[in-house]
mmCIF file of C-alpha atoms in Angstrom:
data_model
loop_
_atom_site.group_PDB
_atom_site.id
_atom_site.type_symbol
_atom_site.label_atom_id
_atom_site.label_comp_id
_atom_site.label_asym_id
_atom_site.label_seq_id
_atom_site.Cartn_x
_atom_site.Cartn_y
_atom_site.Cartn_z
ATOM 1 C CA UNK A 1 -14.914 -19.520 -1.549
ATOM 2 C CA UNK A 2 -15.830 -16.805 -4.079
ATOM 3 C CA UNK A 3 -14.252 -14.489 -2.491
ATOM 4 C CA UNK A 4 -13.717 -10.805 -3.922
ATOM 5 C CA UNK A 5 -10.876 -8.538 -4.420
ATOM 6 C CA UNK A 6 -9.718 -5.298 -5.687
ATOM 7 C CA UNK A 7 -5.946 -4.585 -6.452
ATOM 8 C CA UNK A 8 -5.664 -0.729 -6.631
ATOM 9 C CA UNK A 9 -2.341 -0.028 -8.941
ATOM 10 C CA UNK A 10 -3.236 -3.173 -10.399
ATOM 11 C CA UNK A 11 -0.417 -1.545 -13.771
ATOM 12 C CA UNK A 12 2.430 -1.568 -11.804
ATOM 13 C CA UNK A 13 5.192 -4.286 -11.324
ATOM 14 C CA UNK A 14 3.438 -5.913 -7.326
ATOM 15 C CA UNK A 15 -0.035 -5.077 -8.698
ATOM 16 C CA UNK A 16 -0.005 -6.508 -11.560
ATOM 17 C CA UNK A 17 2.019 -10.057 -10.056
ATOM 18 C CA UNK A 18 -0.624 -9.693 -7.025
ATOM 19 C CA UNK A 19 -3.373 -9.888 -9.905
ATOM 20 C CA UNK A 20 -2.110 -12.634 -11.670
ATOM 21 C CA UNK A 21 -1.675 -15.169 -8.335
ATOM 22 C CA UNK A 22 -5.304 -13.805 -7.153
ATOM 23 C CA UNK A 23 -6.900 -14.703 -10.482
ATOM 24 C CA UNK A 24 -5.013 -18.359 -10.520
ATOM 25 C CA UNK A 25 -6.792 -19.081 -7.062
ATOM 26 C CA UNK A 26 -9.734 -21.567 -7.627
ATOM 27 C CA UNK A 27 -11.562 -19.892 -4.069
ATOM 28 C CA UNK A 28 -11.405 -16.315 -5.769
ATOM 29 C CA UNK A 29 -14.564 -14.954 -7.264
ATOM 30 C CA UNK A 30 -13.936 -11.665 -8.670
ATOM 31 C CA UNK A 31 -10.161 -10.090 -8.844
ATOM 32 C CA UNK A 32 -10.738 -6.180 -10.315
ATOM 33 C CA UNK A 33 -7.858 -4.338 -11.332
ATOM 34 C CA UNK A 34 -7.624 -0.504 -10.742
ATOM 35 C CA UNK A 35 -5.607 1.975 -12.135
ATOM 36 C CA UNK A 36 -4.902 5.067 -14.270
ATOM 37 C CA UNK A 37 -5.111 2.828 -17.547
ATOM 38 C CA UNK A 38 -7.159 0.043 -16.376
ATOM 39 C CA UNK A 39 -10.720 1.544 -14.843
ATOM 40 C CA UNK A 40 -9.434 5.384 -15.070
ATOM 41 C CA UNK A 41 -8.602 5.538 -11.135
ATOM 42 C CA UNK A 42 -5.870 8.444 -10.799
ATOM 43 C CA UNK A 43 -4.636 8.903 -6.872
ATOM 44 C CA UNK A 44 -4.605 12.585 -7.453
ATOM 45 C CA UNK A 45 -8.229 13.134 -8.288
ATOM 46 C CA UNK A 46 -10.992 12.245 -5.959
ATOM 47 C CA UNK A 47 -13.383 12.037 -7.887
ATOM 48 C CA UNK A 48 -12.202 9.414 -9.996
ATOM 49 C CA UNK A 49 -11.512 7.319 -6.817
ATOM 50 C CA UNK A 50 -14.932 7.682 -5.711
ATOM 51 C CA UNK A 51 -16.299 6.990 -9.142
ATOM 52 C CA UNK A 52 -14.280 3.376 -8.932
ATOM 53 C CA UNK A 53 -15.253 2.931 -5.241
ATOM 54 C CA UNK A 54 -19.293 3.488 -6.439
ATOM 55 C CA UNK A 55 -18.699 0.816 -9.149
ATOM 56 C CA UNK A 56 -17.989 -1.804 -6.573
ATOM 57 C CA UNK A 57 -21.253 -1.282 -4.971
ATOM 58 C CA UNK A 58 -23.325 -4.538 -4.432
ATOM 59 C CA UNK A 59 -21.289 -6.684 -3.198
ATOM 60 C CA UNK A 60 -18.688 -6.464 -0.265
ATOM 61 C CA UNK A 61 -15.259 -6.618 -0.940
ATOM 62 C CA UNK A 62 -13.197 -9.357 1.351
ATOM 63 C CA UNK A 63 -9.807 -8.163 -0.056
ATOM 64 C CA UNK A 64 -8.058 -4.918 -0.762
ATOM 65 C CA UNK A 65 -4.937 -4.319 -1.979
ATOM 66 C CA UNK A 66 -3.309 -0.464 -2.213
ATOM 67 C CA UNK A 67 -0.342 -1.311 -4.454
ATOM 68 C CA UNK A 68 0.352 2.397 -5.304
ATOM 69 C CA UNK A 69 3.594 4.597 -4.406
ATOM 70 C CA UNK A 70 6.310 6.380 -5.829
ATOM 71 C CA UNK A 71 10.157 6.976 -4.794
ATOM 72 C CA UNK A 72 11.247 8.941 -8.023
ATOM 73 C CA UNK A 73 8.684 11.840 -9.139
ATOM 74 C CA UNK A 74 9.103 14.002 -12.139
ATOM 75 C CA UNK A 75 12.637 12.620 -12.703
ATOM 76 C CA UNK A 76 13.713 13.648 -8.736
ATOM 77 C CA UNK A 77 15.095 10.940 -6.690
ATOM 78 C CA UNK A 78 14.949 10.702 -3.205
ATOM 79 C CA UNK A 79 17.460 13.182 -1.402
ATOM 80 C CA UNK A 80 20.578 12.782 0.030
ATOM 81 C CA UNK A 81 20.636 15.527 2.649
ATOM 82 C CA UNK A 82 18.799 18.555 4.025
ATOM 83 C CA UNK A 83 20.192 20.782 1.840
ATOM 84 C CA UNK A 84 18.386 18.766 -0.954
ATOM 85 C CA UNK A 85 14.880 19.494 -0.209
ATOM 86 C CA UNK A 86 12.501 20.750 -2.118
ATOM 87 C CA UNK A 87 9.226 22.175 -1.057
ATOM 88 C CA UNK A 88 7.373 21.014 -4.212
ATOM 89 C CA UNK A 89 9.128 17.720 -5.048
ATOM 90 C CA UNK A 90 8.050 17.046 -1.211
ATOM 91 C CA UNK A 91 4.626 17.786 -1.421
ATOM 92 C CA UNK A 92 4.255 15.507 -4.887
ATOM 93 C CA UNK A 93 5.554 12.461 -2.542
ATOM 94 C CA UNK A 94 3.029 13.333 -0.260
ATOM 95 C CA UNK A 95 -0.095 13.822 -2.468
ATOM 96 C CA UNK A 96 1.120 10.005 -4.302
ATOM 97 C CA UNK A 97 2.634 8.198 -1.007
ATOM 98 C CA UNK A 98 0.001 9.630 2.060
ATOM 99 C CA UNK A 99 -2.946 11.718 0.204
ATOM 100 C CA UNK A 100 -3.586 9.361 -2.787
ATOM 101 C CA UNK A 101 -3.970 6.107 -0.327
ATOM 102 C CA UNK A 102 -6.248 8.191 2.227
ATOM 103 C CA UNK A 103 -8.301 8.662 -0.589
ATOM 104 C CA UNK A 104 -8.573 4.793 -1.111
ATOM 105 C CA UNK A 105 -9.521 4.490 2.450
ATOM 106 C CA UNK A 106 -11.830 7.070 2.646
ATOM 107 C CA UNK A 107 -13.572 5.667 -0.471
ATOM 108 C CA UNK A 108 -12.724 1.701 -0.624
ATOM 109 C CA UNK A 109 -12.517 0.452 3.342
ATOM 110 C CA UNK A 110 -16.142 1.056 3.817
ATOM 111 C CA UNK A 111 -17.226 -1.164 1.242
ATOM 112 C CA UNK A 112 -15.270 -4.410 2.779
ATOM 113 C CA UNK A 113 -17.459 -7.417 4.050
ATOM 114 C CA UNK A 114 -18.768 -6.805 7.687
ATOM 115 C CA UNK A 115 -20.349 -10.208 7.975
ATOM 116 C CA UNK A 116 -16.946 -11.917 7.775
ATOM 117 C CA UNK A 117 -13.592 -11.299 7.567
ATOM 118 C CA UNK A 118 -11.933 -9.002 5.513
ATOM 119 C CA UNK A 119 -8.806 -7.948 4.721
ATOM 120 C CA UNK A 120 -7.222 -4.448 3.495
ATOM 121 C CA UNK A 121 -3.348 -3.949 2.759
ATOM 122 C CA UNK A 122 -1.302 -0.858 1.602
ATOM 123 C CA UNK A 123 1.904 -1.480 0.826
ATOM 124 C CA UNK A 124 4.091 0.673 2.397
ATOM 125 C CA UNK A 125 8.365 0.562 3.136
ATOM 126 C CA UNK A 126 10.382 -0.087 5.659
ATOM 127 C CA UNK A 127 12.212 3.202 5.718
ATOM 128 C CA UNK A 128 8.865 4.515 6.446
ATOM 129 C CA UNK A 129 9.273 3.669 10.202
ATOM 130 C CA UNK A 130 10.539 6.410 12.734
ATOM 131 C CA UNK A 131 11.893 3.946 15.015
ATOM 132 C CA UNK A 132 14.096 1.969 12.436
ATOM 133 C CA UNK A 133 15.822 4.758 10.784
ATOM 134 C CA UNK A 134 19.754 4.268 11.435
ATOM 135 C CA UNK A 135 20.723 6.363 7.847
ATOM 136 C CA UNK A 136 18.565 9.339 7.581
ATOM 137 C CA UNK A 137 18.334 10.624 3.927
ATOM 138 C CA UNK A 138 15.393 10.253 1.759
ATOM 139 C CA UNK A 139 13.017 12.767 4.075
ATOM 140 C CA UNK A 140 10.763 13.245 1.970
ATOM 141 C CA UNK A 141 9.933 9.257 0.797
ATOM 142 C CA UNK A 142 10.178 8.572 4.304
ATOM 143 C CA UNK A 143 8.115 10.843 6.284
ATOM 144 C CA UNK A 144 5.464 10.746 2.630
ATOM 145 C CA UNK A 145 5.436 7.015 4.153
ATOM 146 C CA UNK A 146 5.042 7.868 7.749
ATOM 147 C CA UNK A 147 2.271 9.191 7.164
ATOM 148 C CA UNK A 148 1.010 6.487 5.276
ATOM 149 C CA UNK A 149 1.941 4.218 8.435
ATOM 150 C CA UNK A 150 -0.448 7.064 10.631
ATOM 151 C CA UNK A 151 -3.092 6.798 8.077
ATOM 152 C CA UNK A 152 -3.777 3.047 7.764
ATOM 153 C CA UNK A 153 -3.615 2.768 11.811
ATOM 154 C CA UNK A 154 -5.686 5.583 12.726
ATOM 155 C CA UNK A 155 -8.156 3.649 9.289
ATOM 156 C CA UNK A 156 -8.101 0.620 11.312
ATOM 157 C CA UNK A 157 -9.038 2.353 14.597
ATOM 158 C CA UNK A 158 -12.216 3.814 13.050
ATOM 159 C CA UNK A 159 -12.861 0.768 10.720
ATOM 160 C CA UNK A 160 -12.667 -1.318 13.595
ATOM 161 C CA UNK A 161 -16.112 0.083 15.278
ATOM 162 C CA UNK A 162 -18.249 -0.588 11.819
ATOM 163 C CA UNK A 163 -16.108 -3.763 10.544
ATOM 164 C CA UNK A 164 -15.004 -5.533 13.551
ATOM 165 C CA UNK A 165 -13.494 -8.401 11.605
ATOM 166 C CA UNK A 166 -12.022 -6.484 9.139
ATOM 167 C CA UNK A 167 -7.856 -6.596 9.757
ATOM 168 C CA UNK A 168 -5.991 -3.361 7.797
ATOM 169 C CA UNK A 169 -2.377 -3.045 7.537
ATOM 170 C CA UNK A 170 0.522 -1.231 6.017
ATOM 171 C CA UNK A 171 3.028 -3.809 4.586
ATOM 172 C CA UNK A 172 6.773 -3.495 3.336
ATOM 173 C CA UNK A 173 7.129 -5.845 -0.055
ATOM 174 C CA UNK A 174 11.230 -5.979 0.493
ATOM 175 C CA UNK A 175 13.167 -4.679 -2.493
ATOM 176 C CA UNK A 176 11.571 -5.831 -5.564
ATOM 177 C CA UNK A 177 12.725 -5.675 -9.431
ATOM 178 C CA UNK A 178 10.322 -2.972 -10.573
ATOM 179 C CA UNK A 179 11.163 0.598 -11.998
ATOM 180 C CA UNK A 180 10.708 2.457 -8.630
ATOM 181 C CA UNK A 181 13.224 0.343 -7.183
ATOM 182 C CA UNK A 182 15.762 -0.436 -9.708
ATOM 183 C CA UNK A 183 18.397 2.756 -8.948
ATOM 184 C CA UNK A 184 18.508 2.043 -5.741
ATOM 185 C CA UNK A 185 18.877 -1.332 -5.344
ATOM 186 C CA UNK A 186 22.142 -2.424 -6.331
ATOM 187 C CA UNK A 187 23.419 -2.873 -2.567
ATOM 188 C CA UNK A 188 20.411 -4.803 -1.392
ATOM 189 C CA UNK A 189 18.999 -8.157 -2.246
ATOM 190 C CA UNK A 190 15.809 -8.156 -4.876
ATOM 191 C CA UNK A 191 12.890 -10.432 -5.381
ATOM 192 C CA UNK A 192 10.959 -10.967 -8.328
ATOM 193 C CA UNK A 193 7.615 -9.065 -8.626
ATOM 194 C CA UNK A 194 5.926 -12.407 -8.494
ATOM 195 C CA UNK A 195 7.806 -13.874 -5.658
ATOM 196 C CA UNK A 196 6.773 -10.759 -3.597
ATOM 197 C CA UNK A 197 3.153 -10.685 -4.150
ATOM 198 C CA UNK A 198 3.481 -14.281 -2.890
ATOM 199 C CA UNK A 199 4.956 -13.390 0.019
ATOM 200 C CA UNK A 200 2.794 -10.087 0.608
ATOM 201 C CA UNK A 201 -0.204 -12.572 0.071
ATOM 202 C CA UNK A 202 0.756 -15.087 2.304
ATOM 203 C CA UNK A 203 1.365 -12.282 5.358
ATOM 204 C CA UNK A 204 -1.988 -10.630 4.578
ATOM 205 C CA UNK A 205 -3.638 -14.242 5.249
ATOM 206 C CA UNK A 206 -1.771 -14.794 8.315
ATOM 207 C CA UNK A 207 -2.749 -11.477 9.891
ATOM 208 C CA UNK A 208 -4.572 -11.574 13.176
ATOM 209 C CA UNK A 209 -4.781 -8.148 14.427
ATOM 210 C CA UNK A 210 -6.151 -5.333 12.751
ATOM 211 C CA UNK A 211 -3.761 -1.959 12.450
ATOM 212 C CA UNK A 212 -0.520 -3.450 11.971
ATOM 213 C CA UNK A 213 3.013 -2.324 10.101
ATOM 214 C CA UNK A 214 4.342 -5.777 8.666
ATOM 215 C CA UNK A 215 7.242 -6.948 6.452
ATOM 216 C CA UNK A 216 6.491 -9.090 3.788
ATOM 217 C CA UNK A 217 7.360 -12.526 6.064
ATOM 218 C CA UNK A 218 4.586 -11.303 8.172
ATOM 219 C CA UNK A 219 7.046 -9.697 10.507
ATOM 220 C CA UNK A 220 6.640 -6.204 12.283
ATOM 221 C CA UNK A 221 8.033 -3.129 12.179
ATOM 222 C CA UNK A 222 8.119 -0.667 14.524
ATOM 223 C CA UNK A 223 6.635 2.283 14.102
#
């Protein structure tokens, strides 16, 4: 009961869903919303992220959600072959998907609870993993979210020793009606925005190991 959490892209289509069902829970005590417009985090500046991270001090955080990301930068879509690639189109991915969520760690996963448990998602993507990629394409959205995948286990790893009951975990949401997915998602079944922070929710409270790379029905993914 009275539990707190922090949704980090709180503006965008999951955050903002994951807000809403967090706030309608009677046990939560505290749901605060982060992001560019709402608390002046920006991914891309540390300093803002540790100014929001300071702001939190107090009281430990039991949940926290990374709900950032981007698949289409500047007006470039992901790339359909080699020959498409782009050394600074590459390195934005990389600074939004892998440096900007780092950050979060760096600053936000030391403030969870470490009396009780805790949890930490970041929501990652399927075509992240090494293992599961039958199409190739995308490189840059993929390996920008392979690295993501290293971060948050090699996060747990270390978190582990301070928070021992703390469980982190990189999570695919499935294709979801938002902007970042809508050009791309006309061969694949969609959910709602609100159906998949339900499911993203549910998995997170289901977790029992720490360091994990999960689908949104709590399944996992290789690496």
């Amino acid at each position: 009961m009275g539990f707190r959490a922090v949704v980090i892209g709180a503006s965008g289509g999951i955050g903002s869903a994951i807000c809403s069902h967090l706030s309608a829970q009677l046990n939560v005590g505290d749901v605060v919303a982060l992001s560019r417009s709402s608390g002046g985090l920006d991914l891309l500046d540390e300093g803002t992220v540790a100014a929001a991270a300071e702001k939190l001090s107090g009281k430990a955080l039991d949940l926290i959600v990374c709900a950032t990301g981007a698949l289409t930068i500047d007006g470039r879509g992901p790339e359909k072959s080699l020959r498409e690639i782009d050394p600074d189109a590459m390195l934005r991915q990389f600074h939004i998907n892998a440096v900007g969520p780092a950050l979060i760690a760096k600053h936000f996963l030391p403030r969870l609870n470490r009396q009780s448990r805790s949890i930490a998602i970041f929501l990652s993507a399927r075509v992240g993993s090494i293992g599961d990629n039958r199409l190739g394409g995308w490189i840059s959205y993929r390996s920008s979210k392979a690295a993501l995948n290293q971060i948050v286990r090699t996060a747990s790893i270390e978190l582990s020793r301070t928070h021992p009951q703390a469980v982190i975990a990189a999570v695919h949401p499935g294709t979801v009606q938002t902007r970042l997915s809508a050009p791309y998602s006309d061969k694949h079944p969609t959910v709602s925005s609100d159906e998949a922070a339900t499911s993203i929710l549910q998995a997170a409270d289901h977790l029992d190991e720490t360091g994990k790379f999960i689908a949104y029905d709590g399944r996992s993914i290789e690496w």
